[in-house]
Every structure is written in C-alpha cells, then in structure tokens.
Amino acid sequence: MLREFPPPPRAAEFSELIKKKLEEVKGAGGTRETVTVDWNEQQAHVEVVDLPLNGLYFNPSTHRIRAQRSHDAARDEALEKDPWSAESQDYLKFLIQASPTDPNLRDPDFDKLKESLDQFGQNDPGLVTHQGVLVNGNTRAVALRELGAQSMRVGVLPESFTWADINAVELSLQLRKDHRRDYSYINRLLAMEEQASLGRTPDQIAKDFRIQGKTYHQERWILSTIRELIDRSKSGGSVALRLVDFEGAQERLKELHRLYVKLESADRDQAEVLKEWRLAAILLDFSKTDVRHIDEDFLKEGLGQKLPGGDGGTRTVSDAVAIPGLDLSVPAASSAVAEARALNDRILRASAAARSGKPELFDNEKAQGQAVLDEAKRAFDGAIEAAGRSARLRKRKQLAPARLAEACASIDQCVMDLVQARSSHSLDEEAFDEAVLKLKGSLRKLAQQAGRGLPNPGDGVAWLLEAAAAEGSQ
C-alpha cells in the first residue's frame, strides 16, 4: 500500500533553493510566518517561504485522487513507473481539478476555489518537502497556475521526512475539523486501508477519522466488496471496473451492509442472494429508494423470478464441496446464490465493457455490454416496480393498526397528565370533558367501520362493537 517514490529529477537543486530561502527568512528578522503540522502525535511548527510554482511537483501519493487514478489505466500505469514525468504530472493535474465521481467532468468545487484565490489571494500556505513535492496544497497549486501566479507560499517540512511521514501529515491535515475540501468517499476508504497496512489498530484509525468503531469495520467491508466486484468484472483480462466507478454509491453500499449483517446470522444464503441483487441494482444505477425494495419481502414474494435467470430465491442446495487435505466437506452455496452471483457477474462484465475508455475495445463489444445492461435494467425495473406496489399495499394494511397504536400511546400519556393535573389542581375539567366527548364520537365511527365485512371479529373488534352498541342503547 505505502510506496517509497524516488526523488524528483531536480531534487538536489530544489533542496538548495529551499535552504537559501529559509536562511533569508531567518536573517530578515521580525515576525516569521509558520504553519503547524501534526506529526507522531506531536505538533511541529515549520517555516513558510515563497517558492516558484513551476518548480513544485504534484504529489503522486496524495489521498485526494487515489481512486480517480483508475480512470485511465494506461496513464495510471505510466504514473506508477515515472511519477515525475511531464505526462504523469499532467495526469495528476487533470485529476485534481476533475469531479471525483466522473473525472471526465470538471469539479465545481475546484472552480469555486479558483475564484476565491483570484478574489482574495492565498490565505493559507501549502506544505512542501525539501525535494519540492507538494504535500498539502496540490489543488491550490493547480488553481494558482491557471490564474497565472508565479509563486506560492508553502511551509517546508523537515529534510528527514520519509514518505510514511509525508502521508501521515497529509492525512492529519485532511482530518482536521476545519478542512476545506473533503476527500471523496472511496479515497477515505483507501486512506483507512493504508493506515491499517501500517499496523494501526481499528480503534486508532476510527479515532483519527472521527467515526465509531462499527463504522470503521463497515467501511472496510465495503472496500473489500468493491475490490471483489472489480476482480469479478474482468473479462479475459482486457477490461475491468475501476474504483472511481463506485464513487457516489456511498449510502446505497452502507444500507447494503446493514441489511447483510442483519440477515447473515439467520440465513446466510438469503443474505448472499440479496447482496448480489442489490449490488447489481447499484451497478445499474438505481436510486437509493429503489434499491431498498430489494429486501426480505422481495425474496419472499418471488420477485427474483422477474430477473434474468432468476429462480426466485429457491433454496436448492448444490453438491457438497470437499476441503483439500482434510477428510471433510461443506455444503456448497445454494443454487439461488449461484444464480444471483451469475447474474451479477454478467452485469459486472457488461458494465466494465460499457464504461471502458480503452481504444482497443471494439465498438461491438461495448454495444453488446450495453445491451446486456439495458436488458437487466428493464428486468430490475419491473421487479422493483412490483416490489414498490407490494410495499405500498403492506403499508396501507398496516396504517390503521399503526394509527390506533399511536392513539393508545397518546391515551396512556393522557392518563399520566391527568394524574399530575389533578394533584396540582390545574385540570381544566370543562376542556377535558369536551375532549372525552370527541373521543366518544371517534370511537363510534371506528366501531361502525370496524364492524363492516367481519363475520367473525376478533376479541378487540368484538369489544369495540359491544361498547358502541351499549352506548347507543342508553
């Protein structure tokens, strides 16, 4: 996860320039500008100098665009080989000003930052290594270059800093409460993964990211699931989904995890089937409210039969799978799980082909992939629409009992309020009597409707009918 990059081509030259600048600042006297950084659970105050923009390098290890680097596999590979080349630095510049969810679009937040810099100038200094690599302020550097600025104010980190120190400082600055521009969702997941690879405990990482421990484990499950989907999307090794393709799915993936955890302990096969179907719906870009319809009721009502190759979640268990080296075997996944997984694999591969920007991928391959997605979209749309109608029907069936339950809770609270009012001699008896008369009328109306079409009413409805009849005979 953590890579040590070689020094930039002009590292020694730039280091000498920085040393001269620092000496000039110290020799000038007066109040010197410094910037505070968190490092090894301590605070360090580093000197701020003015450096030429054309000599600064964008940080190839920045957490801000980790996921977005997968946008163009060829350029990302070139960046891995030589992060300091003009082509690699141009790719970083392109990603820094691009939208996190779709790098083909320009990020509106970048334009807002550029406008602010143009109007008010640079308020906060960036951070740079002795070799001229920007640790903080990459986005500001891109904006200042577009504005035609020649220099940038930066704090200079100690010469002894390693790449582990650089990444830690950048992450600590981002996680401060006063940060200006958040990491995208996938980049936060990657930053957590990197911290875990450094041997930090889940509790430490959760504290740094200001989240609960259970949220940290949820985020790690989501990233693991995304990586699994990317592996499954590979078709002959030619194309695959990218990390950036899952930006924007944060809430749908979190809701998937909550459903999966709830179901897994009771019925793992059911959890796996619904997981595959929900992931397929997310890939097909259904909304959060639509994806929610793929739940236990979706499975019980056999709506999976509307999906391509679906068997409705029938629990037919396949042959047992032998464990190599042991005289043991375990049940294989049910055919329902296998069907759901096979469906999702087709959608994954089709999505990878349709989204691929590789020129070597033939147009007919992309067209075939899009055709598979269109067919799956229509099938899921029909199943989700049916699930929505069913959910609305269940809600209507449950609405009257729910209203009555709310009324009972209000009456119970009224009992307590009545006791307190009497004890303090503050009860408005006339208003209370009027309210009881309204309750009497409401109960009479309820009895009239409850008695219709019920030849064998239950105990509750029978009592209500008897009470209404007794009140009417008086």
mmCIF file of N, CA and C in Angstrom, residues 281-325:
data_model
loop_
_atom_site.group_PDB
_atom_site.id
_atom_site.type_symbol
_atom_site.label_atom_id
_atom_site.label_comp_id
_atom_site.label_asym_id
_atom_site.label_seq_id
_atom_site.Cartn_x
_atom_site.Cartn_y
_atom_site.Cartn_z
ATOM 1 N N ALA A 281 -28.248 -3.927 -8.747
ATOM 2 C CA ALA A 281 -29.084 -2.732 -8.883
ATOM 3 C C ALA A 281 -28.255 -1.458 -8.735
ATOM 4 N N ILE A 282 -27.270 -1.479 -7.848
ATOM 5 C CA ILE A 282 -26.383 -0.323 -7.686
ATOM 6 C C ILE A 282 -25.580 -0.095 -8.963
ATOM 7 N N LEU A 283 -25.066 -1.177 -9.553
ATOM 8 C CA LEU A 283 -24.307 -1.052 -10.801
ATOM 9 C C LEU A 283 -25.191 -0.519 -11.924
ATOM 10 N N LEU A 284 -26.474 -0.875 -11.900
ATOM 11 C CA LEU A 284 -27.409 -0.398 -12.910
ATOM 12 C C LEU A 284 -27.908 1.008 -12.598
ATOM 13 N N ASP A 285 -27.369 1.596 -11.528
ATOM 14 C CA ASP A 285 -27.621 2.997 -11.163
ATOM 15 C C ASP A 285 -29.066 3.267 -10.737
ATOM 16 N N PHE A 286 -29.675 2.300 -10.044
ATOM 17 C CA PHE A 286 -30.979 2.567 -9.451
ATOM 18 C C PHE A 286 -30.801 3.456 -8.216
ATOM 19 N N SER A 287 -31.813 4.221 -7.916
ATOM 20 C CA SER A 287 -31.736 5.151 -6.789
ATOM 21 C C SER A 287 -31.758 4.397 -5.462
ATOM 22 N N LYS A 288 -31.433 5.125 -4.409
ATOM 23 C CA LYS A 288 -31.409 4.531 -3.072
ATOM 24 C C LYS A 288 -32.787 4.000 -2.676
ATOM 25 N N THR A 289 -33.833 4.749 -2.976
ATOM 26 C CA THR A 289 -35.178 4.304 -2.593
ATOM 27 C C THR A 289 -35.586 3.070 -3.390
ATOM 28 N N ASP A 290 -35.151 2.973 -4.645
ATOM 29 C CA ASP A 290 -35.461 1.786 -5.448
ATOM 30 C C ASP A 290 -34.723 0.561 -4.914
ATOM 31 N N VAL A 291 -33.446 0.725 -4.588
ATOM 32 C CA VAL A 291 -32.631 -0.395 -4.109
ATOM 33 C C VAL A 291 -33.190 -0.945 -2.802
ATOM 34 N N ARG A 292 -33.777 -0.088 -1.994
ATOM 35 C CA ARG A 292 -34.345 -0.522 -0.707
ATOM 36 C C ARG A 292 -35.444 -1.564 -0.876
ATOM 37 N N HIS A 293 -36.110 -1.564 -2.022
ATOM 38 C CA HIS A 293 -37.196 -2.530 -2.238
ATOM 39 C C HIS A 293 -36.669 -3.955 -2.354
ATOM 40 N N ILE A 294 -35.362 -4.127 -2.602
ATOM 41 C CA ILE A 294 -34.783 -5.470 -2.703
ATOM 42 C C ILE A 294 -34.430 -5.917 -1.283
ATOM 43 N N ASP A 295 -35.418 -6.483 -0.602
ATOM 44 C CA ASP A 295 -35.257 -6.869 0.798
ATOM 45 C C ASP A 295 -35.860 -8.262 1.015
ATOM 46 N N GLU A 296 -36.101 -8.616 2.274
ATOM 47 C CA GLU A 296 -36.635 -9.945 2.568
ATOM 48 C C GLU A 296 -37.984 -10.181 1.887
ATOM 49 N N ASP A 297 -38.841 -9.159 1.825
ATOM 50 C CA ASP A 297 -40.146 -9.316 1.185
ATOM 51 C C ASP A 297 -39.999 -9.523 -0.319
ATOM 52 N N PHE A 298 -39.001 -8.887 -0.921
ATOM 53 C CA PHE A 298 -38.696 -9.083 -2.335
ATOM 54 C C PHE A 298 -38.415 -10.556 -2.611
ATOM 55 N N LEU A 299 -37.701 -11.170 -1.666
ATOM 56 C CA LEU A 299 -37.346 -12.583 -1.798
ATOM 57 C C LEU A 299 -38.553 -13.477 -1.530
ATOM 58 N N LYS A 300 -39.310 -13.168 -0.471
ATOM 59 C CA LYS A 300 -40.465 -13.997 -0.103
ATOM 60 C C LYS A 300 -41.525 -14.008 -1.196
ATOM 61 N N GLU A 301 -41.702 -12.883 -1.858
ATOM 62 C CA GLU A 301 -42.758 -12.777 -2.871
ATOM 63 C C GLU A 301 -42.307 -13.288 -4.237
ATOM 64 N N GLY A 302 -41.082 -13.827 -4.301
ATOM 65 C CA GLY A 302 -40.605 -14.431 -5.546
ATOM 66 C C GLY A 302 -40.356 -13.450 -6.661
ATOM 67 N N LEU A 303 -40.091 -12.194 -6.329
ATOM 68 C CA LEU A 303 -39.875 -11.193 -7.371
ATOM 69 C C LEU A 303 -38.562 -11.399 -8.106
ATOM 70 N N GLY A 304 -37.664 -12.225 -7.526
ATOM 71 C CA GLY A 304 -36.427 -12.548 -8.217
ATOM 72 C C GLY A 304 -36.656 -13.312 -9.505
ATOM 73 N N GLN A 305 -37.840 -13.910 -9.652
ATOM 74 C CA GLN A 305 -38.166 -14.636 -10.883
ATOM 75 C C GLN A 305 -38.277 -13.702 -12.083
ATOM 76 N N LYS A 306 -38.493 -12.415 -11.812
ATOM 77 C CA LYS A 306 -38.579 -11.432 -12.889
ATOM 78 C C LYS A 306 -37.205 -11.049 -13.431
ATOM 79 N N LEU A 307 -36.135 -11.415 -12.692
ATOM 80 C CA LEU A 307 -34.787 -11.056 -13.103
ATOM 81 C C LEU A 307 -34.248 -12.078 -14.089
ATOM 82 N N PRO A 308 -33.306 -11.690 -14.965
ATOM 83 C CA PRO A 308 -32.758 -12.632 -15.953
ATOM 84 C C PRO A 308 -32.108 -13.830 -15.269
ATOM 85 N N GLY A 309 -32.624 -15.024 -15.542
ATOM 86 C CA GLY A 309 -32.039 -16.233 -14.956
ATOM 87 C C GLY A 309 -32.380 -16.418 -13.501
ATOM 88 N N GLY A 310 -33.283 -15.599 -12.956
ATOM 89 C CA GLY A 310 -33.604 -15.710 -11.533
ATOM 90 C C GLY A 310 -34.484 -16.908 -11.245
ATOM 91 N N ASP A 311 -34.330 -17.499 -10.059
ATOM 92 C CA ASP A 311 -35.174 -18.629 -9.671
ATOM 93 C C ASP A 311 -36.032 -18.272 -8.473
ATOM 94 N N GLY A 312 -36.081 -16.971 -8.180
ATOM 95 C CA GLY A 312 -36.931 -16.537 -7.081
ATOM 96 C C GLY A 312 -36.372 -16.800 -5.721
ATOM 97 N N GLY A 313 -35.114 -17.196 -5.630
ATOM 98 C CA GLY A 313 -34.514 -17.435 -4.320
ATOM 99 C C GLY A 313 -34.790 -18.812 -3.772
ATOM 100 N N THR A 314 -35.136 -19.765 -4.651
ATOM 101 C CA THR A 314 -35.400 -21.128 -4.188
ATOM 102 C C THR A 314 -34.160 -21.724 -3.569
ATOM 103 N N ARG A 315 -34.296 -22.310 -2.402
ATOM 104 C CA ARG A 315 -33.154 -22.810 -1.652
ATOM 105 C C ARG A 315 -32.867 -24.266 -2.023
ATOM 106 N N THR A 316 -32.322 -24.475 -3.213
ATOM 107 C CA THR A 316 -31.877 -25.806 -3.614
ATOM 108 C C THR A 316 -30.388 -25.880 -3.372
ATOM 109 N N VAL A 317 -29.946 -26.796 -2.535
ATOM 110 C CA VAL A 317 -28.538 -26.869 -2.171
ATOM 111 C C VAL A 317 -27.782 -27.719 -3.169
ATOM 112 N N SER A 318 -26.647 -27.215 -3.636
ATOM 113 C CA SER A 318 -25.818 -27.939 -4.585
ATOM 114 C C SER A 318 -25.026 -29.009 -3.856
ATOM 115 N N ASP A 319 -24.239 -29.773 -4.623
ATOM 116 C CA ASP A 319 -23.419 -30.818 -4.030
ATOM 117 C C ASP A 319 -22.439 -30.234 -3.035
ATOM 118 N N ALA A 320 -21.999 -31.078 -2.089
ATOM 119 C CA ALA A 320 -21.034 -30.632 -1.092
ATOM 120 C C ALA A 320 -19.679 -30.396 -1.740
ATOM 121 N N VAL A 321 -18.905 -29.491 -1.119
ATOM 122 C CA VAL A 321 -17.566 -29.166 -1.601
ATOM 123 C C VAL A 321 -16.552 -29.748 -0.635
ATOM 124 N N ALA A 322 -15.610 -30.556 -1.155
ATOM 125 C CA ALA A 322 -14.585 -31.164 -0.314
ATOM 126 C C ALA A 322 -13.501 -30.150 0.002
ATOM 127 N N ILE A 323 -12.974 -30.203 1.244
ATOM 128 C CA ILE A 323 -11.882 -29.325 1.662
ATOM 129 C C ILE A 323 -10.566 -30.052 1.400
ATOM 130 N N PRO A 324 -9.702 -29.496 0.528
ATOM 131 C CA PRO A 324 -8.438 -30.177 0.203
ATOM 132 C C PRO A 324 -7.599 -30.439 1.452
ATOM 133 N N GLY A 325 -7.050 -31.677 1.553
ATOM 134 C CA GLY A 325 -6.168 -32.023 2.667
ATOM 135 C C GLY A 325 -6.880 -32.511 3.895
#
